[in-house]
Coordinates of C-alpha atoms in Angstrom, one line a residue:
X1 CA 0.0 0.0 0.0
X2 CA 2.9 2.4 0.7
X3 CA 3.9 2.2 -2.9
X4 CA 0.5 3.8 -3.6
X5 CA 1.2 7.0 -1.8
X6 CA -0.8 9.9 -3.2
X7 CA 1.1 12.3 -5.5
X8 CA 3.0 15.2 -3.9
X9 CA 2.5 17.6 -2.3
X10 CA 0.9 15.3 0.3
X11 CA -1.2 16.5 3.2
X12 CA 0.6 15.3 6.3
X13 CA -1.7 15.0 9.5
X14 CA -0.3 16.8 12.6
X15 CA 0.3 13.5 14.5
X16 CA 2.3 12.0 11.6
X17 CA 4.2 15.3 11.3
X18 CA 5.0 15.2 15.1
X19 CA 6.1 11.5 14.9
X20 CA 8.3 12.2 11.9
X21 CA 10.0 15.2 13.5
X22 CA 10.1 14.4 17.2
X23 CA 9.5 10.7 18.0
X24 CA 12.2 8.2 19.0
X25 CA 13.7 7.5 22.5
X26 CA 17.2 8.5 21.5
X27 CA 16.1 11.7 19.9
X28 CA 14.0 12.8 22.8
X29 CA 16.6 11.9 25.4
X30 CA 19.2 13.8 23.5
X31 CA 16.9 16.9 23.3
X32 CA 16.2 16.6 27.0
X33 CA 19.9 16.3 27.9
X34 CA 20.7 19.3 25.6
X35 CA 18.1 21.4 27.4
X36 CA 19.3 20.4 30.8
X37 CA 22.9 21.1 30.1
X38 CA 22.2 24.5 28.5
X39 CA 19.9 25.6 31.4
X40 CA 22.5 24.3 33.9
X41 CA 25.2 26.2 32.1
X42 CA 23.4 29.5 31.9
X43 CA 22.1 29.3 35.5
X44 CA 25.0 27.9 37.4
X45 CA 28.2 28.1 35.3
X46 CA 28.1 31.0 32.9
X47 CA 28.3 34.1 35.1
X48 CA 27.0 36.7 32.6
X49 CA 26.6 39.6 35.0
X50 CA 30.1 39.1 36.3
X51 CA 31.3 39.2 32.7
X52 CA 29.6 42.5 32.2
X53 CA 31.3 43.8 35.3
X54 CA 34.7 42.6 33.9
X55 CA 34.2 44.3 30.6
X56 CA 32.1 47.3 31.5
X57 CA 32.5 50.6 33.4
X58 CA 31.7 50.0 37.1
X59 CA 30.6 52.6 39.6
X60 CA 29.9 52.3 43.3
X61 CA 27.2 53.6 45.6
X62 CA 25.6 52.7 49.0
X63 CA 22.7 50.5 49.5
X64 CA 20.5 49.1 52.3
X65 CA 20.0 45.4 53.1
X66 CA 16.2 44.5 53.1
X67 CA 16.3 40.7 53.4
X68 CA 18.5 37.8 53.9
X69 CA 17.5 34.2 53.1
X70 CA 19.2 30.9 53.2
X71 CA 19.1 29.1 49.8
X72 CA 19.0 25.4 49.1
X73 CA 22.6 25.6 47.8
X74 CA 25.9 25.3 49.5
X75 CA 29.6 25.5 48.6
X76 CA 29.9 21.7 48.4
X77 CA 31.5 19.0 50.5
X78 CA 35.1 18.5 51.5
X79 CA 36.3 14.9 51.9
X80 CA 39.6 14.5 53.7
X81 CA 40.0 10.9 52.6
X82 CA 39.8 9.3 56.0
X83 CA 36.1 8.9 56.2
X84 CA 35.7 12.4 57.7
X85 CA 33.8 14.9 55.7
X86 CA 32.9 18.5 56.3
X87 CA 29.7 19.8 54.8
X88 CA 29.9 22.9 52.6
X89 CA 28.9 26.3 53.8
X90 CA 25.3 27.3 53.1
X91 CA 24.8 30.1 50.5
X92 CA 22.6 33.0 51.4
X93 CA 20.7 35.5 49.2
X94 CA 21.0 39.1 50.2
X95 CA 18.3 41.5 48.8
X96 CA 19.1 45.2 48.9
X97 CA 17.9 48.6 47.8
X98 CA 20.0 51.4 46.2
X99 CA 19.3 54.4 44.1
X100 CA 21.1 56.0 41.1
X101 CA 20.3 59.7 40.3
X102 CA 17.2 59.5 42.3
X103 CA 15.8 56.3 40.7
X104 CA 15.4 53.4 43.1
X105 CA 16.6 49.8 42.3
X106 CA 16.1 46.5 44.0
X107 CA 18.5 43.6 43.4
X108 CA 20.1 40.6 45.2
X109 CA 23.5 39.0 45.5
X110 CA 24.6 35.6 46.9
X111 CA 27.4 34.7 49.2
X112 CA 28.2 32.5 52.2
X113 CA 27.0 33.8 55.6
X114 CA 28.1 37.4 56.2
X115 CA 27.6 39.4 59.4
X116 CA 25.5 42.1 57.8
X117 CA 22.4 43.7 59.3
X118 CA 19.9 46.1 57.9
X119 CA 21.6 49.0 59.7
X120 CA 24.9 48.5 58.0
X121 CA 25.5 50.5 54.8
X122 CA 26.4 48.3 51.8
X123 CA 28.9 49.1 49.1
X124 CA 27.0 48.4 45.8
X125 CA 28.8 48.0 42.5
X126 CA 26.7 48.7 39.4
X127 CA 27.3 49.2 35.7
X128 CA 27.5 52.8 34.6
X129 CA 25.5 52.2 31.4
X130 CA 23.1 49.7 33.1
X131 CA 22.5 50.7 36.7
X132 CA 19.9 47.9 37.2
X133 CA 22.8 45.4 37.0
X134 CA 24.5 45.4 40.3
X135 CA 26.0 43.4 43.1
X136 CA 27.1 43.8 46.7
X137 CA 30.9 44.3 46.7
X138 CA 32.6 41.0 47.4
X139 CA 29.5 39.0 46.4
X140 CA 28.3 37.3 43.3
X141 CA 25.2 38.5 41.3
X142 CA 23.8 35.0 41.2
X143 CA 24.4 31.2 41.9
X144 CA 27.4 30.0 39.9
X145 CA 29.9 27.2 40.1
X146 CA 33.2 27.8 41.6
X147 CA 36.5 26.6 40.1
X148 CA 37.1 29.2 37.4
X149 CA 37.1 28.1 33.8
X150 CA 37.2 24.3 34.5
X151 CA 33.5 23.7 35.1
X152 CA 32.6 26.1 32.2
X153 CA 34.9 24.2 29.8
X154 CA 33.5 20.8 30.9
X155 CA 29.9 21.8 30.6
X156 CA 30.6 23.5 27.3
X157 CA 32.0 20.2 25.9
X158 CA 28.9 18.4 27.1
X159 CA 26.7 20.9 25.4
X160 CA 28.6 20.7 22.1
X161 CA 28.3 16.9 22.2
X162 CA 24.5 17.0 22.9
X163 CA 24.0 19.8 20.3
X164 CA 25.8 17.9 17.6
X165 CA 23.7 14.8 18.3
X166 CA 20.4 16.8 18.2
X167 CA 21.5 18.7 15.1
X168 CA 22.4 15.6 13.2
X169 CA 19.2 13.8 14.1
X170 CA 17.0 16.8 13.5
X171 CA 18.6 17.4 10.1
X172 CA 17.9 13.8 9.1
X173 CA 14.3 14.0 10.3
X174 CA 13.7 17.2 8.4
X175 CA 15.0 15.7 5.2
X176 CA 12.9 12.6 5.6
X177 CA 9.8 14.7 6.3
X178 CA 10.4 16.8 3.2
X179 CA 10.7 13.7 1.1
X180 CA 7.5 12.3 2.7
X181 CA 5.7 15.5 1.9
X182 CA 7.0 16.2 -1.6
X183 CA 9.1 13.3 -2.7
X184 CA 8.3 10.8 -5.5
X185 CA 8.3 7.1 -5.0
X186 CA 10.3 4.5 -6.8
X187 CA 11.7 1.0 -6.3
X188 CA 15.3 0.6 -5.3
X189 CA 17.2 -2.7 -5.7
X190 CA 20.0 -3.8 -3.4
X191 CA 23.2 -3.7 -5.5
X192 CA 25.8 -4.4 -2.9
X193 CA 26.4 -4.6 0.8
X194 CA 29.6 -4.3 2.8
X195 CA 30.2 -5.5 6.3
X196 CA 31.1 -2.5 8.6
X197 CA 31.4 -4.2 12.0
X198 CA 30.7 -7.4 13.8
X199 CA 30.3 -7.7 17.6
X200 CA 28.9 -10.6 19.7
X201 CA 27.4 -12.2 16.6
X202 CA 25.8 -8.9 15.5
X203 CA 26.6 -7.5 12.1
X204 CA 26.2 -4.0 10.6
X205 CA 26.3 -3.5 6.8
X206 CA 26.4 -0.6 4.4
X207 CA 23.8 -1.4 1.8
X208 CA 23.7 0.3 -1.6
X209 CA 20.4 0.7 -3.4
X210 CA 20.2 1.4 -7.1
X211 CA 17.2 3.1 -8.7
X212 CA 16.4 4.7 -12.0
X213 CA 14.8 8.1 -12.7
X214 CA 14.2 9.3 -16.3
X215 CA 16.5 6.6 -17.6
X216 CA 19.4 7.7 -15.3
X217 CA 20.8 5.4 -12.5
X218 CA 21.1 6.7 -9.0
X219 CA 22.3 5.2 -5.8
X220 CA 21.5 5.7 -2.1
X221 CA 23.3 4.2 0.9
X222 CA 21.8 2.8 4.0
X223 CA 23.3 1.4 7.2
X224 CA 20.6 -0.9 8.7
X225 CA 20.8 -2.6 12.1
X226 CA 22.0 -6.2 12.2
X227 CA 18.4 -7.3 12.6
X228 CA 17.4 -5.9 9.2
X229 CA 18.5 -8.8 6.9
X230 CA 18.9 -7.4 3.4
X231 CA 20.0 -9.6 0.5
X232 CA 21.4 -8.7 -2.9
X233 CA 18.6 -8.1 -5.4
X234 CA 16.0 -7.3 -2.8
X235 CA 13.7 -4.4 -3.6
X236 CA 12.5 -1.6 -1.3
X237 CA 10.4 1.5 -1.8
X238 CA 12.3 4.8 -2.0
X239 CA 11.4 8.4 -1.8
X240 CA 13.5 10.8 -3.8
X241 CA 13.6 14.6 -4.6
X242 CA 12.2 15.2 -8.1
X243 CA 14.7 18.1 -8.6
X244 CA 17.7 16.2 -7.2
X245 CA 17.2 12.4 -7.3
X246 CA 20.5 12.0 -5.4
X247 CA 18.5 13.1 -2.3
X248 CA 16.7 9.8 -1.6
X249 CA 15.8 7.6 1.4
X250 CA 14.1 4.4 2.2
X251 CA 10.5 4.7 3.0
X252 CA 11.1 2.2 5.9
X253 CA 13.6 4.7 7.4
X254 CA 10.8 7.2 8.3
X255 CA 10.5 7.5 12.1
X256 CA 6.8 7.1 11.8
X257 CA 4.3 4.5 10.6
X258 CA 2.0 5.4 7.8
X259 CA -1.5 4.1 7.0
X260 CA -3.5 4.9 3.9
X261 CA -7.2 5.3 4.1
X262 CA -9.7 4.1 1.5
X263 CA -9.3 7.4 -0.4
X264 CA -5.6 6.8 -0.6
X265 CA -4.7 9.7 1.7
X266 CA -2.5 9.3 4.8
X267 CA -4.7 8.7 7.8
X268 CA -4.3 10.8 11.0
X269 CA -4.3 9.6 14.5
X270 CA -5.2 11.2 17.8
X271 CA -4.4 14.6 19.2
X272 CA -2.8 12.9 22.2
X273 CA -0.2 11.3 20.0
X274 CA 0.7 14.8 18.6
X275 CA 1.1 16.2 22.2
X276 CA 3.1 13.2 23.6
X277 CA 5.6 13.2 20.7
X278 CA 6.1 17.0 20.8
X279 CA 6.1 17.5 24.5
X280 CA 9.8 17.0 25.4
X281 CA 11.3 18.8 22.4
X282 CA 8.9 21.8 22.6
X283 CA 9.2 22.0 26.4
X284 CA 13.0 21.8 26.2
X285 CA 13.2 24.6 23.6
X286 CA 10.9 26.8 25.8
X287 CA 13.2 26.2 28.8
X288 CA 16.3 27.1 26.8
X289 CA 14.7 30.3 25.4
X290 CA 13.5 31.3 28.9
X291 CA 17.0 30.7 30.4
X292 CA 18.7 32.7 27.7
X293 CA 16.2 35.6 28.1
X294 CA 16.5 35.6 31.9
X295 CA 20.3 35.4 31.8
X296 CA 20.6 38.3 29.4

């Protein structure tokens, strides 16, 4: 039946679109991991306000402490290697008021416990061009990891790995979706297969499919899992770009199952399927955008 796909451009139901673009355990876990690492980096590692203080013009003024609260964070634990451990020092959030040229501002800084009361004047550092960005002198504008560049470099590497995985899988899914929407169908024949690796009795091959468009031969490569037994001469359905037949893919490689109705059109599923497949990627992107906005 899949050889009888309606001619392009095809109408793709929302649930099929969501499955093609977002479904798959590895893809969703990679997206979730990317979002977590970016949010963690922006919130706890990348000290953007301190970078502004380092590069900008800094002025000082006096401020007044209005609140002091113990946060859920601490400086960490110190292990002396003999079974004895000293818990880290708790981190406090200090809210304060200050004014620049008669305009009042309220901000907060974080630090370990300091003997400061509401009667003690504070030295507040602020950016000359952005007076709303400030900190109590000797404190940090927000919660950030200690250790200098080491944690920033480590988390940056993790983000790059997660980003490359998501980028690669997203690009492949977008290409497959475009072929599903506007690609033409044809039959590909297995011309050759080459063993790539063998482990614990499992084998992975590079399979080359040959197909013909307008009396011209084209080829497309596939690397199926060991469970997908493909033999020379076997035929499979392919989707290819009418303008560039080199851009082709196996219909079986689509990350979504397709069912055709009696009218020959692709049948849609439930709205719940659309939501469940889109939930993690869309929510992850929302958290990333919010974190970038709040940090800037």
